Coordinates of C-alpha atoms in Angstrom, one line a residue:
Chain P
Q1 CA 0.0 0.0 0.0
S2 CA 1.7 3.2 -1.2
V3 CA 1.5 6.4 0.7
L4 CA 0.8 8.3 -2.6
T5 CA -2.1 6.9 -4.6
Q6 CA -2.0 6.6 -8.5
P7 CA -4.3 4.8 -10.8
P8 CA -2.6 1.5 -11.8
S9 CA -3.1 2.0 -15.5
A10 CA -3.9 4.6 -18.1
S11 CA -4.2 4.5 -21.9
G12 CA -4.5 6.7 -24.9
T13 CA -4.1 6.7 -28.7
P14 CA -1.3 8.5 -30.5
G15 CA -1.8 12.3 -30.5
Q16 CA -4.2 12.2 -27.6
R17 CA -3.7 14.0 -24.2
V18 CA -3.5 11.8 -21.1
T19 CA -3.5 12.8 -17.5
I20 CA -2.2 10.8 -14.5
S21 CA -3.3 11.7 -11.0
C22 CA -1.4 11.4 -7.7
F23 CA -3.3 11.7 -4.4
G24 CA -1.6 12.3 -1.1
S25 CA -2.1 14.1 2.2
T26 CA -1.2 17.2 4.2
S27 CA 2.0 15.5 5.4
N28 CA 3.4 14.9 1.9
I29 CA 1.9 16.6 -1.3
G30 CA 0.2 19.2 0.9
S31 CA 3.5 20.4 2.3
D32 CA 6.1 19.5 -0.3
D33 CA 6.9 19.6 -3.9
V34 CA 5.9 16.7 -6.2
Y35 CA 8.3 14.9 -8.6
W36 CA 7.5 12.7 -11.5
Y37 CA 9.6 9.9 -12.8
Q38 CA 9.3 7.9 -16.1
Q39 CA 10.5 4.3 -16.2
L40 CA 10.7 2.8 -19.7
P41 CA 10.6 -1.1 -19.8
G42 CA 13.7 -2.7 -18.4
T43 CA 15.5 0.6 -17.6
A44 CA 16.1 2.8 -14.6
P45 CA 13.7 5.6 -13.8
T46 CA 14.5 9.1 -15.1
L47 CA 13.4 12.5 -13.7
L48 CA 10.5 13.9 -15.7
I49 CA 9.1 16.7 -13.6
Y50 CA 10.6 18.4 -10.6
A51 CA 9.2 21.0 -8.2
N52 CA 5.6 20.3 -9.3
D53 CA 5.8 21.7 -12.8
Q54 CA 9.4 22.1 -13.9
R55 CA 11.0 20.1 -16.7
P56 CA 14.6 19.2 -16.7
S57 CA 16.5 20.0 -19.8
G58 CA 15.8 17.5 -22.5
V59 CA 12.3 16.7 -21.4
P60 CA 9.8 17.6 -24.2
D61 CA 7.2 20.3 -23.4
R62 CA 4.5 17.6 -24.1
F63 CA 5.0 16.7 -20.5
S64 CA 3.6 19.0 -17.9
G65 CA 2.9 18.8 -14.1
S66 CA 0.6 20.5 -11.8
K67 CA -0.3 20.5 -8.1
S68 CA -3.3 21.6 -6.1
G69 CA -3.7 21.0 -2.4
T70 CA -3.0 17.4 -1.7
S71 CA -3.1 16.1 -5.2
A72 CA -0.9 16.4 -8.3
S73 CA -1.2 15.5 -12.0
L74 CA 1.0 14.6 -14.9
A75 CA -0.3 15.5 -18.3
I76 CA 1.1 14.1 -21.6
S77 CA -0.1 15.8 -24.8
G78 CA 0.5 14.6 -28.3
L79 CA 0.9 11.0 -27.0
R80 CA 3.6 9.0 -28.8
S81 CA 4.3 5.3 -28.8
E82 CA 7.6 5.9 -27.0
D83 CA 5.7 7.4 -24.0
E84 CA 4.6 3.8 -23.1
A85 CA 6.1 3.4 -19.7
D86 CA 5.5 3.4 -16.0
Y87 CA 5.1 6.8 -14.3
Y88 CA 5.7 7.5 -10.6
C89 CA 5.0 10.5 -8.5
A90 CA 7.1 11.2 -5.4
A91 CA 7.2 13.6 -2.5
W92 CA 8.7 14.0 1.0
D93 CA 6.5 12.9 3.8
D94 CA 7.0 14.9 7.0
S95 CA 5.3 12.4 9.2
L96 CA 7.4 9.5 8.0
S97 CA 10.6 11.6 7.5
A98 CA 11.0 9.7 4.3
R99 CA 10.6 10.1 0.6
V100 CA 7.5 8.3 -0.6
F101 CA 6.5 7.2 -4.1
G102 CA 3.1 6.4 -5.7
G103 CA 2.4 2.9 -6.7
G104 CA 3.1 3.8 -10.3
T105 CA 0.8 4.1 -13.4
K106 CA 1.4 1.9 -16.5
L107 CA 0.7 3.9 -19.6
T108 CA -0.3 2.1 -22.6
V109 CA -0.4 3.7 -26.1
L110 CA -3.1 2.0 -28.1
Chain H
Q1 CA 28.7 13.8 -18.2
V2 CA 27.2 12.6 -14.9
Q3 CA 27.3 8.8 -14.5
L4 CA 26.5 6.4 -11.7
V5 CA 27.7 2.9 -12.3
Q6 CA 26.7 0.1 -10.0
S7 CA 28.2 -3.2 -9.1
G8 CA 27.0 -6.4 -10.6
I9 CA 24.3 -9.1 -9.9
E10 CA 24.2 -10.6 -6.5
V11 CA 22.7 -14.0 -5.4
K12 CA 22.5 -14.5 -1.6
K13 CA 21.1 -16.9 0.8
P14 CA 18.5 -15.9 3.4
G15 CA 20.2 -14.4 6.5
A16 CA 23.3 -13.3 4.5
S17 CA 24.4 -9.7 3.8
V18 CA 24.9 -7.9 0.5
K19 CA 26.9 -4.7 -0.3
V20 CA 26.2 -2.8 -3.5
A21 CA 28.6 -0.2 -4.8
C22 CA 27.7 2.9 -6.8
K23 CA 30.6 4.8 -8.5
A24 CA 29.9 8.4 -9.4
S25 CA 31.7 10.4 -12.1
G26 CA 31.3 13.6 -14.0
Y27 CA 30.5 15.9 -11.0
N28 CA 31.9 16.9 -7.5
F29 CA 30.8 13.8 -5.5
T30 CA 30.6 15.7 -2.2
T31 CA 28.2 18.4 -3.6
Y32 CA 25.1 16.2 -3.8
G33 CA 23.6 13.4 -1.8
I34 CA 23.1 9.8 -2.9
A35 CA 19.7 8.1 -2.4
W36 CA 19.0 4.4 -2.6
V37 CA 15.7 3.1 -4.1
R38 CA 14.7 -0.5 -4.7
Q39 CA 12.1 -2.2 -6.9
A40 CA 10.8 -5.7 -6.2
P41 CA 9.9 -7.7 -9.3
G42 CA 6.8 -6.3 -10.9
Q43 CA 6.4 -3.8 -8.1
G44 CA 6.9 0.0 -7.7
L45 CA 9.7 2.1 -6.3
E46 CA 10.6 2.1 -2.6
W47 CA 12.9 4.7 -1.1
M48 CA 15.4 3.1 1.2
G49 CA 17.5 6.0 2.4
Y50 CA 19.9 8.9 1.8
I51 CA 23.5 9.8 2.6
S52 CA 25.4 13.0 2.3
P53 CA 28.9 12.3 1.1
Y54 CA 29.9 15.7 2.4
S55 CA 28.9 15.2 6.0
G56 CA 28.2 11.5 6.2
S57 CA 24.8 12.1 7.6
T58 CA 22.2 9.5 6.8
N59 CA 18.4 9.0 6.9
Y60 CA 16.9 5.6 6.6
A61 CA 13.4 4.4 5.8
Q62 CA 11.7 3.0 8.9
K63 CA 10.9 -0.3 7.3
I64 CA 14.6 -1.3 7.0
R65 CA 16.2 0.8 9.7
G66 CA 18.6 -1.4 11.6
R67 CA 19.3 -3.7 8.7
V68 CA 20.7 -1.2 6.3
T69 CA 23.9 0.9 6.3
L70 CA 24.8 3.6 3.8
A71 CA 28.4 4.8 3.4
T72 CA 30.6 6.7 1.0
D73 CA 34.2 6.7 0.1
T74 CA 35.0 10.2 -1.1
S75 CA 38.5 9.2 -2.3
T76 CA 36.9 7.0 -5.0
S77 CA 33.6 8.8 -5.4
T78 CA 31.8 5.6 -4.5
A79 CA 28.7 5.1 -2.4
Y80 CA 27.8 1.8 -0.8
M81 CA 24.6 0.2 0.4
E82 CA 24.8 -2.8 2.8
L83 CA 21.7 -4.8 3.6
R84 CA 21.9 -7.5 6.3
S85 CA 19.8 -10.4 7.5
L86 CA 18.5 -10.8 3.9
R87 CA 15.0 -12.2 3.4
S88 CA 13.3 -13.5 0.2
D89 CA 11.2 -10.2 0.1
D90 CA 14.5 -8.3 -0.2
T91 CA 14.8 -9.7 -3.8
A92 CA 14.8 -6.5 -5.9
I93 CA 16.7 -4.3 -8.2
Y94 CA 18.6 -1.8 -6.1
Y95 CA 19.2 1.7 -7.6
C96 CA 21.4 4.6 -6.4
A97 CA 20.5 8.0 -7.6
R98 CA 22.0 11.5 -7.2
D99 CA 19.9 13.5 -4.8
L100 CA 19.6 17.2 -5.3
G101 CA 17.8 17.6 -1.9
A102 CA 14.5 16.6 -3.4
A103 CA 14.8 15.4 -7.0
H104 CA 16.8 12.3 -8.0
D105 CA 18.2 13.6 -11.3
F106 CA 20.6 10.8 -12.3
W107 CA 20.2 7.1 -11.6
G108 CA 22.5 4.1 -11.7
Q109 CA 21.7 1.2 -14.0
G110 CA 20.4 -0.9 -11.1
T111 CA 21.8 -4.0 -9.3
L112 CA 19.7 -7.1 -9.1
V113 CA 19.9 -8.8 -5.7
T114 CA 18.3 -12.2 -5.5
V115 CA 17.7 -13.9 -2.1
S116 CA 17.1 -17.6 -2.4
S117 CA 17.9 -20.7 -0.6

C-alpha cells in the first residue's frame, strides 16, 4: 500500500492527451513539492518533472505537471508510442521523515 | 557527463548480507547526496534512504532501519549500500540516484539482488 495513490493504468491513442493523477495528504503533497519519474521497460527511472511543474532540460514540453492541495497531475499531450512506460509520483513525507512514491501508473499507447 | 555505475548481480542466501557499490563520475561527489531506491519484481519504487557524502549524515526508511547501512568513500567517489539479514522479500533491483535535496536527477543502472535458498 503506497502512501501516494495513483491509478494502476492509463491509456490513450497517438496524438491524444492523457493525465495521470497522484493523491496524497497534508503531510506529503500538501506540504512539499511533487516529482514525477518515467521508467521505460527494463530501464532505470528518469526524472521527468521536478518541483511540481518544472521540466529538466531535454524533457519535451509535451510533458507537464501541476499540483493543487494534496493532489498532483502529470499531463502528456501529443501522445507517442515511445511514451509507453511506468510513471511514478514522489514527495517528501513529514510524518514518516521519508521520501514516498506512488504505486506507479502503467501507460499504454493503443 | 554525470554517471552512476553500480556493481553487478548478487545472489545471496537468506540471512546473509549484501553490499552494493555505486561509483559516481562527472561531478563533484561531495556536492550532492546519494539516495537508494529499490524495486521488487513487478512492483513500484521504494525509497530506502539517503546519505550526504559531504557530512556522512544518513536518513533511513523506517521499514529497513537497523538492517541497512549507507556509506561513502569520497576518495573514490563511491557510495555503498549494505543490507543485512536478507529475506526473500529483499529480492529486488537496487538503484542509487544522485539526490539534489529533493529530486533524483541521475540514476545508476540498477543491481539485481536475488535472495534464495
